[in-house]
PDB file of C-alpha atoms in Angstrom:
ATOM      1  CA  MET W   1      -1.374  -3.342 -29.288  1.00  0.00           C
ATOM      2  CA  PHE W   2       0.001  -5.476 -31.934  1.00  0.00           C
ATOM      3  CA  LEU W   3       2.681  -3.066 -33.034  1.00  0.00           C
ATOM      4  CA  PHE W   4       4.545  -4.137 -29.575  1.00  0.00           C
ATOM      5  CA  LEU W   5       5.036  -7.724 -31.215  1.00  0.00           C
ATOM      6  CA  PHE W   6       7.294  -6.254 -33.813  1.00  0.00           C
ATOM      7  CA  LEU W   7       9.492  -4.173 -31.772  1.00  0.00           C
ATOM      8  CA  PRO W   8      13.059  -5.458 -30.608  1.00  0.00           C
ATOM      9  CA  TYR W   9      12.752  -7.567 -27.257  1.00  0.00           C
ATOM     10  CA  GLY W  10      14.888  -5.026 -25.279  1.00  0.00           C
ATOM     11  CA  ILE W  11      12.455  -2.018 -26.244  1.00  0.00           C
ATOM     12  CA  ASN W  12       9.555  -4.027 -25.450  1.00  0.00           C
ATOM     13  CA  LEU W  13      10.521  -5.049 -22.215  1.00  0.00           C
ATOM     14  CA  ALA W  14      11.649  -1.483 -21.318  1.00  0.00           C
ATOM     15  CA  ILE W  15       8.082  -0.141 -22.253  1.00  0.00           C
ATOM     16  CA  HIS W  16       6.309  -2.706 -20.241  1.00  0.00           C
ATOM     17  CA  LEU W  17       8.571  -2.055 -17.227  1.00  0.00           C
ATOM     18  CA  ILE W  18       8.164   1.946 -17.418  1.00  0.00           C
ATOM     19  CA  ALA W  19       4.289   1.372 -17.746  1.00  0.00           C
ATOM     20  CA  ALA W  20       4.476  -0.817 -14.686  1.00  0.00           C
ATOM     21  CA  LEU W  21       6.722   0.933 -12.506  1.00  0.00           C
ATOM     22  CA  LEU W  22       5.869   4.650 -13.365  1.00  0.00           C
ATOM     23  CA  PRO W  23       2.799   5.097 -11.375  1.00  0.00           C
ATOM     24  CA  ALA W  24       4.608   4.000  -8.220  1.00  0.00           C
ATOM     25  CA  GLY W  25       7.311   6.355  -8.857  1.00  0.00           C
ATOM     26  CA  ILE W  26       5.191   9.335  -9.559  1.00  0.00           C
ATOM     27  CA  LEU W  27       3.472   8.713  -6.236  1.00  0.00           C
ATOM     28  CA  LEU W  28       6.786   8.017  -4.384  1.00  0.00           C
ATOM     29  CA  ASN W  29       7.969  11.510  -5.503  1.00  0.00           C
ATOM     30  CA  TYR W  30       4.700  13.011  -4.478  1.00  0.00           C
ATOM     31  CA  ILE W  31       5.164  11.780  -0.831  1.00  0.00           C
ATOM     32  CA  TYR W  32       8.880  12.676  -0.929  1.00  0.00           C
ATOM     33  CA  LYS W  33       8.123  16.026  -1.839  1.00  0.00           C
ATOM     34  CA  ASN W  34       5.730  16.610   0.884  1.00  0.00           C
ATOM     35  CA  ASP W  35       8.493  15.627   3.375  1.00  0.00           C
ATOM     36  CA  THR W  36       9.597  19.031   3.826  1.00  0.00           C
ATOM     37  CA  PHE W  37      11.195  19.180   7.271  1.00  0.00           C
ATOM     38  CA  GLU W  38      14.220  16.661   6.755  1.00  0.00           C
ATOM     39  CA  LYS W  39      14.482  14.572   3.652  1.00  0.00           C
ATOM     40  CA  GLU W  40      15.028  10.649   4.650  1.00  0.00           C
ATOM     41  CA  PRO W  41      18.157   9.166   3.301  1.00  0.00           C
ATOM     42  CA  ARG W  42      18.019   7.655  -0.289  1.00  0.00           C
ATOM     43  CA  ASP W  43      19.736   4.287   0.912  1.00  0.00           C
ATOM     44  CA  LEU W  44      17.029   4.017   3.635  1.00  0.00           C
ATOM     45  CA  ILE W  45      14.143   4.817   0.770  1.00  0.00           C
ATOM     46  CA  VAL W  46      15.630   2.193  -1.393  1.00  0.00           C
ATOM     47  CA  ASN W  47      15.854  -0.393   1.539  1.00  0.00           C
ATOM     48  CA  LEU W  48      12.306   0.103   2.192  1.00  0.00           C
ATOM     49  CA  LEU W  49      11.098  -0.048  -1.338  1.00  0.00           C
ATOM     50  CA  LEU W  50      12.824  -3.637  -1.490  1.00  0.00           C
ATOM     51  CA  LEU W  51      11.425  -4.635   1.607  1.00  0.00           C
ATOM     52  CA  GLY W  52       8.087  -3.903   0.045  1.00  0.00           C
ATOM     53  CA  VAL W  53       8.961  -6.179  -2.654  1.00  0.00           C
ATOM     54  CA  ALA W  54      10.045  -8.768   0.073  1.00  0.00           C
ATOM     55  CA  SER W  55       6.569  -8.388   1.613  1.00  0.00           C
ATOM     56  CA  ALA W  56       4.918  -9.128  -1.677  1.00  0.00           C
ATOM     57  CA  PHE W  57       6.525 -12.492  -1.866  1.00  0.00           C
ATOM     58  CA  VAL W  58       5.544 -12.987   1.822  1.00  0.00           C
ATOM     59  CA  ALA W  59       1.847 -12.004   1.060  1.00  0.00           C
ATOM     60  CA  ILE W  60       1.837 -14.534  -2.070  1.00  0.00           C
ATOM     61  CA  ALA W  61       2.883 -17.506   0.316  1.00  0.00           C
ATOM     62  CA  PHE W  62       0.440 -16.864   3.070  1.00  0.00           C
ATOM     63  CA  GLU W  63      -2.399 -15.999   0.479  1.00  0.00           C
ATOM     64  CA  ILE W  64      -2.256 -19.447  -0.828  1.00  0.00           C
ATOM     65  CA  ILE W  65      -2.155 -21.006   2.544  1.00  0.00           C
ATOM     66  CA  GLY W  66      -5.253 -18.700   3.582  1.00  0.00           C
ATOM     67  CA  THR W  67      -6.948 -19.731   0.408  1.00  0.00           C
ATOM     68  CA  VAL W  68      -6.511 -23.340   0.934  1.00  0.00           C
ATOM     69  CA  VAL W  69      -7.725 -22.936   4.860  1.00  0.00           C
ATOM     70  CA  LEU W  70     -10.690 -20.781   3.799  1.00  0.00           C
ATOM     71  CA  ASN W  71     -11.655 -23.480   1.162  1.00  0.00           C
ATOM     72  CA  ILE W  72     -11.317 -26.522   3.654  1.00  0.00           C
ATOM     73  CA  SER W  73     -13.084 -24.904   6.780  1.00  0.00           C
ATOM     74  CA  SER W  74     -15.913 -23.128   4.748  1.00  0.00           C
ATOM     75  CA  GLN W  75     -18.982 -24.599   3.664  1.00  0.00           C
ATOM     76  CA  ILE W  76     -19.835 -21.299   1.709  1.00  0.00           C
ATOM     77  CA  GLY W  77     -19.682 -21.463  -2.188  1.00  0.00           C
ATOM     78  CA  ILE W  78     -16.958 -19.868  -3.754  1.00  0.00           C
ATOM     79  CA  SER W  79     -19.179 -17.915  -5.973  1.00  0.00           C
ATOM     80  CA  SER W  80     -21.128 -16.327  -2.914  1.00  0.00           C
ATOM     81  CA  GLU W  81     -20.947 -12.730  -1.795  1.00  0.00           C
ATOM     82  CA  VAL W  82     -19.785 -14.026   1.662  1.00  0.00           C
ATOM     83  CA  TYR W  83     -16.887 -15.960   0.343  1.00  0.00           C
ATOM     84  CA  ALA W  84     -15.714 -13.010  -1.613  1.00  0.00           C
ATOM     85  CA  ILE W  85     -15.787 -10.626   1.564  1.00  0.00           C
ATOM     86  CA  LEU W  86     -14.212 -13.289   3.656  1.00  0.00           C
ATOM     87  CA  THR W  87     -11.375 -13.587   1.146  1.00  0.00           C
ATOM     88  CA  ALA W  88     -10.943  -9.866   0.599  1.00  0.00           C
ATOM     89  CA  PHE W  89     -10.637  -9.147   4.413  1.00  0.00           C
ATOM     90  CA  PHE W  90      -8.942 -12.401   5.774  1.00  0.00           C
ATOM     91  CA  VAL W  91      -6.800 -13.749   2.900  1.00  0.00           C
ATOM     92  CA  VAL W  92      -5.957 -10.477   0.827  1.00  0.00           C
ATOM     93  CA  ALA W  93      -6.141  -7.562   3.106  1.00  0.00           C
ATOM     94  CA  ALA W  94      -5.052  -9.035   6.221  1.00  0.00           C
ATOM     95  CA  VAL W  95      -2.005 -10.775   4.765  1.00  0.00           C
ATOM     96  CA  GLU W  96      -0.921  -8.144   2.626  1.00  0.00           C
ATOM     97  CA  GLU W  97      -1.078  -5.110   4.976  1.00  0.00           C
ATOM     98  CA  GLY W  98       0.229  -7.423   7.822  1.00  0.00           C
ATOM     99  CA  ALA W  99       3.357  -8.070   5.635  1.00  0.00           C
ATOM    100  CA  LYS W 100       3.960  -4.591   4.909  1.00  0.00           C
ATOM    101  CA  PHE W 101       3.328  -3.575   8.595  1.00  0.00           C
ATOM    102  CA  PHE W 102       5.707  -6.317   9.707  1.00  0.00           C
ATOM    103  CA  PHE W 103       8.869  -5.205   7.395  1.00  0.00           C
ATOM    104  CA  LEU W 104       7.938  -1.496   8.150  1.00  0.00           C
ATOM    105  CA  LYS W 105       8.407  -1.950  11.864  1.00  0.00           C
ATOM    106  CA  LEU W 106      11.335  -4.003  11.684  1.00  0.00           C
ATOM    107  CA  ARG W 107      13.259  -1.803   9.633  1.00  0.00           C
ATOM    108  CA  THR W 108      12.044   1.751  10.948  1.00  0.00           C
ATOM    109  CA  TRP W 109      11.009   1.710  14.486  1.00  0.00           C
ATOM    110  CA  LYS W 110      14.599   1.958  16.120  1.00  0.00           C
ATOM    111  CA  ASP W 111      16.060   3.901  13.179  1.00  0.00           C
ATOM    112  CA  PRO W 112      17.710   7.083  14.199  1.00  0.00           C
ATOM    113  CA  ASN W 113      16.385   8.818  11.025  1.00  0.00           C
ATOM    114  CA  PHE W 114      12.767   8.069  12.248  1.00  0.00           C
ATOM    115  CA  ASN W 115      12.885  11.735  14.035  1.00  0.00           C
ATOM    116  CA  TYR W 116       9.572  13.244  12.636  1.00  0.00           C
ATOM    117  CA  ARG W 117       6.074  12.410  12.539  1.00  0.00           C
ATOM    118  CA  PHE W 118       5.638  12.530   8.950  1.00  0.00           C
ATOM    119  CA  ASP W 119       8.671  10.176   8.532  1.00  0.00           C
ATOM    120  CA  ALA W 120       6.158   7.461   9.333  1.00  0.00           C
ATOM    121  CA  ILE W 121       4.165   8.126   6.216  1.00  0.00           C
ATOM    122  CA  VAL W 122       7.113   8.304   3.749  1.00  0.00           C
ATOM    123  CA  TYR W 123       8.263   4.798   5.339  1.00  0.00           C
ATOM    124  CA  ALA W 124       4.955   3.089   4.978  1.00  0.00           C
ATOM    125  CA  ALA W 125       4.442   4.657   1.376  1.00  0.00           C
ATOM    126  CA  CYS W 126       8.081   3.291   0.384  1.00  0.00           C
ATOM    127  CA  VAL W 127       7.085  -0.162   1.638  1.00  0.00           C
ATOM    128  CA  SER W 128       3.620  -0.182   0.134  1.00  0.00           C
ATOM    129  CA  LEU W 129       4.853   1.191  -3.200  1.00  0.00           C
ATOM    130  CA  GLY W 130       7.676  -1.201  -3.393  1.00  0.00           C
ATOM    131  CA  PHE W 131       4.924  -3.864  -2.816  1.00  0.00           C
ATOM    132  CA  ALA W 132       2.702  -2.299  -5.489  1.00  0.00           C
ATOM    133  CA  ALA W 133       5.499  -1.828  -7.951  1.00  0.00           C
ATOM    134  CA  PHE W 134       6.419  -5.524  -8.071  1.00  0.00           C
ATOM    135  CA  GLU W 135       2.683  -6.405  -7.897  1.00  0.00           C
ATOM    136  CA  ASN W 136       2.282  -4.163 -11.128  1.00  0.00           C
ATOM    137  CA  VAL W 137       5.034  -5.553 -12.927  1.00  0.00           C
ATOM    138  CA  LYS W 138       3.673  -9.058 -12.492  1.00  0.00           C
ATOM    139  CA  TYR W 139       0.440  -8.123 -13.646  1.00  0.00           C
ATOM    140  CA  VAL W 140       1.578  -6.150 -16.867  1.00  0.00           C
ATOM    141  CA  PHE W 141       3.842  -8.922 -18.038  1.00  0.00           C
ATOM    142  CA  SER W 142       1.067 -11.594 -17.180  1.00  0.00           C
ATOM    143  CA  TYR W 143      -2.055  -9.857 -18.651  1.00  0.00           C
ATOM    144  CA  GLY W 144      -0.503  -7.295 -21.097  1.00  0.00           C
ATOM    145  CA  LEU W 145       0.511  -3.550 -21.376  1.00  0.00           C
ATOM    146  CA  LEU W 146      -3.197  -2.259 -21.285  1.00  0.00           C
ATOM    147  CA  THR W 147      -3.545  -3.698 -17.548  1.00  0.00           C
ATOM    148  CA  ALA W 148      -1.178  -0.848 -16.604  1.00  0.00           C
ATOM    149  CA  ILE W 149      -3.909   1.753 -17.092  1.00  0.00           C
ATOM    150  CA  PRO W 150      -6.371   0.610 -14.752  1.00  0.00           C
ATOM    151  CA  ARG W 151      -4.017  -0.418 -12.297  1.00  0.00           C
ATOM    152  CA  GLY W 152      -2.054   2.968 -12.595  1.00  0.00           C
ATOM    153  CA  PHE W 153      -5.245   4.939 -11.486  1.00  0.00           C
ATOM    154  CA  LEU W 154      -6.835   2.351  -9.102  1.00  0.00           C
ATOM    155  CA  SER W 155      -4.480  -0.238  -7.557  1.00  0.00           C
ATOM    156  CA  ILE W 156      -1.332   1.697  -7.122  1.00  0.00           C
ATOM    157  CA  PRO W 157      -2.952   4.769  -5.697  1.00  0.00           C
ATOM    158  CA  GLY W 158      -4.873   2.354  -3.519  1.00  0.00           C
ATOM    159  CA  HIS W 159      -1.981   0.782  -2.047  1.00  0.00           C
ATOM    160  CA  LEU W 160      -0.465   4.361  -1.460  1.00  0.00           C
ATOM    161  CA  GLY W 161      -3.960   5.339   0.356  1.00  0.00           C
ATOM    162  CA  PHE W 162      -3.656   2.279   2.690  1.00  0.00           C
ATOM    163  CA  SER W 163      -0.034   3.021   3.617  1.00  0.00           C
ATOM    164  CA  VAL W 164      -0.947   6.994   4.549  1.00  0.00           C
ATOM    165  CA  ILE W 165      -3.283   5.608   6.830  1.00  0.00           C
ATOM    166  CA  MET W 166      -1.137   3.195   8.189  1.00  0.00           C
ATOM    167  CA  GLY W 167       1.843   5.767   8.681  1.00  0.00           C
ATOM    168  CA  TYR W 168      -0.644   8.275  10.230  1.00  0.00           C
ATOM    169  CA  PHE W 169      -1.008   6.098  13.156  1.00  0.00           C
ATOM    170  CA  TYR W 170       2.490   4.771  13.262  1.00  0.00           C
ATOM    171  CA  GLY W 171       3.806   8.358  13.613  1.00  0.00           C
ATOM    172  CA  ARG W 172       1.644   8.940  16.385  1.00  0.00           C
ATOM    173  CA  ALA W 173       2.853   5.729  18.201  1.00  0.00           C
ATOM    174  CA  LYS W 174       6.194   6.930  17.950  1.00  0.00           C
ATOM    175  CA  ILE W 175       5.194  10.080  19.441  1.00  0.00           C
ATOM    176  CA  CYS W 176       3.377   8.261  22.329  1.00  0.00           C
ATOM    177  CA  GLU W 177       6.410   6.357  22.959  1.00  0.00           C
ATOM    178  CA  ARG W 178       8.530   9.496  23.343  1.00  0.00           C
ATOM    179  CA  ASN W 179       6.003  10.744  25.835  1.00  0.00           C
ATOM    180  CA  GLY W 180       6.088   7.715  27.756  1.00  0.00           C
ATOM    181  CA  ASP W 181       2.320   6.610  26.778  1.00  0.00           C
ATOM    182  CA  GLU W 182       2.842   2.697  26.274  1.00  0.00           C
ATOM    183  CA  SER W 183      -1.221   2.587  25.978  1.00  0.00           C
ATOM    184  CA  GLY W 184      -1.376   5.110  23.442  1.00  0.00           C
ATOM    185  CA  LYS W 185       1.750   3.735  21.688  1.00  0.00           C
ATOM    186  CA  ASN W 186      -0.216   0.170  21.454  1.00  0.00           C
ATOM    187  CA  THR W 187      -3.306   1.472  20.735  1.00  0.00           C
ATOM    188  CA  ASN W 188      -1.951   3.534  17.487  1.00  0.00           C
ATOM    189  CA  LEU W 189       0.280   0.612  16.348  1.00  0.00           C
ATOM    190  CA  VAL W 190      -3.133  -1.598  16.349  1.00  0.00           C
ATOM    191  CA  LEU W 191      -4.809   0.994  14.487  1.00  0.00           C
ATOM    192  CA  SER W 192      -1.952   1.468  11.964  1.00  0.00           C
ATOM    193  CA  LEU W 193      -2.289  -2.156  10.955  1.00  0.00           C
ATOM    194  CA  VAL W 194      -6.275  -2.593  11.567  1.00  0.00           C
ATOM    195  CA  CYS W 195      -7.349   0.513   9.657  1.00  0.00           C
ATOM    196  CA  PRO W 196      -5.348  -0.300   6.497  1.00  0.00           C
ATOM    197  CA  VAL W 197      -6.690  -3.862   6.632  1.00  0.00           C
ATOM    198  CA  LEU W 198     -10.492  -2.563   6.774  1.00  0.00           C
ATOM    199  CA  MET W 199      -9.991  -0.248   3.897  1.00  0.00           C
ATOM    200  CA  HIS W 200      -7.982  -2.655   1.881  1.00  0.00           C
ATOM    201  CA  GLY W 201     -10.786  -5.150   2.617  1.00  0.00           C
ATOM    202  CA  PHE W 202     -13.574  -3.219   1.748  1.00  0.00           C
ATOM    203  CA  TYR W 203     -11.747  -2.049  -1.635  1.00  0.00           C
ATOM    204  CA  ASP W 204     -11.108  -5.704  -2.566  1.00  0.00           C
ATOM    205  CA  ALA W 205     -14.560  -7.050  -1.536  1.00  0.00           C
ATOM    206  CA  CYS W 206     -16.406  -4.459  -3.767  1.00  0.00           C
ATOM    207  CA  LEU W 207     -14.406  -5.497  -6.646  1.00  0.00           C
ATOM    208  CA  MET W 208     -14.604  -9.403  -5.827  1.00  0.00           C
ATOM    209  CA  ILE W 209     -18.507  -9.177  -5.453  1.00  0.00           C
ATOM    210  CA  GLY W 210     -18.520  -7.859  -9.105  1.00  0.00           C
ATOM    211  CA  LYS W 211     -22.193  -6.466  -9.011  1.00  0.00           C
ATOM    212  CA  THR W 212     -23.314  -3.127 -10.163  1.00  0.00           C
ATOM    213  CA  TRP W 213     -24.164  -1.916  -6.945  1.00  0.00           C
ATOM    214  CA  ALA W 214     -20.760  -2.989  -5.573  1.00  0.00           C
ATOM    215  CA  THR W 215     -18.803  -1.440  -8.423  1.00  0.00           C
ATOM    216  CA  LEU W 216     -20.744   1.948  -7.761  1.00  0.00           C
ATOM    217  CA  VAL W 217     -19.689   1.749  -4.053  1.00  0.00           C
ATOM    218  CA  PHE W 218     -16.078   0.812  -4.909  1.00  0.00           C
ATOM    219  CA  LEU W 219     -16.225   4.268  -7.333  1.00  0.00           C
ATOM    220  CA  VAL W 220     -17.496   6.243  -4.537  1.00  0.00           C
ATOM    221  CA  PHE W 221     -15.211   4.947  -2.128  1.00  0.00           C
ATOM    222  CA  VAL W 222     -12.031   5.384  -4.284  1.00  0.00           C
ATOM    223  CA  VAL W 223     -12.900   9.059  -4.944  1.00  0.00           C
ATOM    224  CA  VAL W 224     -13.591   9.428  -1.346  1.00  0.00           C
ATOM    225  CA  MET W 225     -10.375   7.987  -0.133  1.00  0.00           C
ATOM    226  CA  TYR W 226      -8.243   9.884  -2.751  1.00  0.00           C
ATOM    227  CA  ILE W 227      -9.482  13.383  -1.442  1.00  0.00           C
ATOM    228  CA  VAL W 228      -9.149  12.268   2.211  1.00  0.00           C
ATOM    229  CA  ILE W 229      -5.676  11.059   1.524  1.00  0.00           C
ATOM    230  CA  MET W 230      -4.380  13.986  -0.419  1.00  0.00           C
ATOM    231  CA  ARG W 231      -5.770  16.564   2.327  1.00  0.00           C
ATOM    232  CA  LEU W 232      -4.348  14.443   4.940  1.00  0.00           C
ATOM    233  CA  VAL W 233      -0.697  14.160   3.464  1.00  0.00           C
ATOM    234  CA  ARG W 234      -0.734  17.904   3.017  1.00  0.00           C
ATOM    235  CA  ARG W 235      -1.882  18.494   6.652  1.00  0.00           C
ATOM    236  CA  GLU W 236       0.506  16.129   8.090  1.00  0.00           C
ATOM    237  CA  SER W 237       3.368  17.758   6.222  1.00  0.00           C
ATOM    238  CA  LEU W 238       2.350  21.467   7.413  1.00  0.00           C
ATOM    239  CA  THR W 239       1.810  20.193  11.057  1.00  0.00           C
ATOM    240  CA  ASN W 240       4.660  17.954  11.067  1.00  0.00           C
ATOM    241  CA  GLU W 241       6.865  17.615  14.401  1.00  0.00           C
ATOM    242  CA  PRO W 242       9.729  15.723  15.946  1.00  0.00           C
ATOM    243  CA  VAL W 243       9.281  12.459  17.648  1.00  0.00           C
TER     244      VAL W 243
END
């Protein structure tokens, strides 16, 4: 790693950026390739990626507020497992997935390009990977190039996994709206936010607890989630339908 100290600044910067952005780019390409019925416009994809970055800034601000509120209102020690769980679910997961969902719905719900069910997964993935890419750049430049390795295999795919579940229900909400099913629409919109929050919260809680059993549960959860998400993406792509 010390070799990077002797590289020209521009090359060093480029290596760090590539390492930080490449995982998100690979996963975005994976989702985009599975959109086989009608490709989404490139400008919309870029727009959603940038909104993902915007959601990261919003999340940072609200996470700071959430942490302060939790510390003031809670009598639980910050080293306790309960505190880690509360932070994971209510400060991190709820804020981050809430910010992504807000920009997703704001930008895409009434967009005429949203005309197939799988589009919802593409849109949610774009917002989430924009968020994850920005977060990854921040971590790689703050903690070093080696940080890109575990984050490339865990954090970035984790964000994608949460987004696929968000898109799964988001697309079904759009179908319910088409069919005049207001109750179904609202239920699926709620699920498109709540389910990713629960997954994200569980993911982070296992890491924050930091004990051996929690790490083992985390690894099992990640493997199962990856398998489920890959199968879900494939199935949704093959059974795609107009909304």
